[in-house]
Amino acid sequence: MSNLVEQRCAIKFCLRNDISAAETYQMLQKAFGKETMSQKNVYKWYKDFIEGRERVDDLERSGRPSTSIDDRHVNKIKELVLANRRLTIRDLVDMVRISFGSVQAILKDHLGLRRLKSRLVPKFLNFFEKERRVKTCEAMLSDYQDVYKQIITGDETWVYAYDPETTNQSSEYREKGEPRPKQPRQSRSKSRSC
């Protein structure tokens, strides 16, 4: 139960026990401290309960209904995100033609998705890739065994290469409890150029 609903219940209780609105406000201040509703609101609710209001929660309000957060838009955004989890909210706004806030609300409240950055892990190599690398190295060593003595080396210049994609760029939408996406960690390459 929210804090405001609790205070409204207390106001209703005080009215039924013949406690005045001023005393009710003082009691609320003592019980809720800084979170007490304003004196004007306490008197308004007190008056509403005197006039016969029974409900302590807010009534439905008339107003412009939300036209962008409906099943059609929710399903469309769900399809787009499942097809490409790296889409940004701006991309979805352009594709679906609804407001930024509506897309954000659909992703968070209706689909339960959140944007997660990828987790850097050592290079992805399965058993077969590792085995292939070892065999290639052994083949190169055996093929060039005699040539090693003839190779002349000069001054070396190291050129470092980095993965241009940052963790922000590789972030994806994931459901609650779904693991983070993984991205192989790129270390400095040791490629030499002369």
GROMACS .gro file of N, CA and C in nm, residues 13 32 35-36 42 66 71 84 100 106 190:
model
   33
   13PHE      N    1  -1.041   0.693   0.890
   13PHE     CA    2  -1.053   0.638   1.025
   13PHE      C    3  -1.080   0.750   1.127
   32PHE      N    4   0.375   1.042   0.988
   32PHE     CA    5   0.445   1.032   0.860
   32PHE      C    6   0.557   1.133   0.842
   35GLU      N    7   0.684   1.314   0.497
   35GLU     CA    8   0.608   1.255   0.387
   35GLU      C    9   0.458   1.281   0.400
   36THR      N   10   0.417   1.360   0.497
   36THR     CA   11   0.275   1.391   0.517
   36THR      C   12   0.225   1.475   0.401
   42VAL      N   13  -0.523   1.720   0.302
   42VAL     CA   14  -0.587   1.650   0.415
   42VAL      C   15  -0.730   1.700   0.432
   66SER      N   16  -0.385   0.688  -2.422
   66SER     CA   17  -0.260   0.662  -2.490
   66SER      C   18  -0.289   0.582  -2.616
   71ASP      N   19  -0.137  -0.307  -2.815
   71ASP     CA   20  -0.084  -0.440  -2.848
   71ASP      C   21  -0.013  -0.443  -2.983
   84ASN      N   22   1.682  -0.802  -3.414
   84ASN     CA   23   1.812  -0.735  -3.397
   84ASN      C   24   1.816  -0.671  -3.259
  100PHE      N   25   0.960   0.870  -2.845
  100PHE     CA   26   1.074   0.810  -2.775
  100PHE      C   27   1.029   0.753  -2.641
  106ILE      N   28   0.744   0.084  -2.357
  106ILE     CA   29   0.713  -0.050  -2.409
  106ILE      C   30   0.828  -0.145  -2.379
  190LYS      N   31   5.038  -0.804  -3.222
  190LYS     CA   32   5.184  -0.794  -3.227
  190LYS      C   33   5.231  -0.802  -3.370
   0.00000   0.00000   0.00000
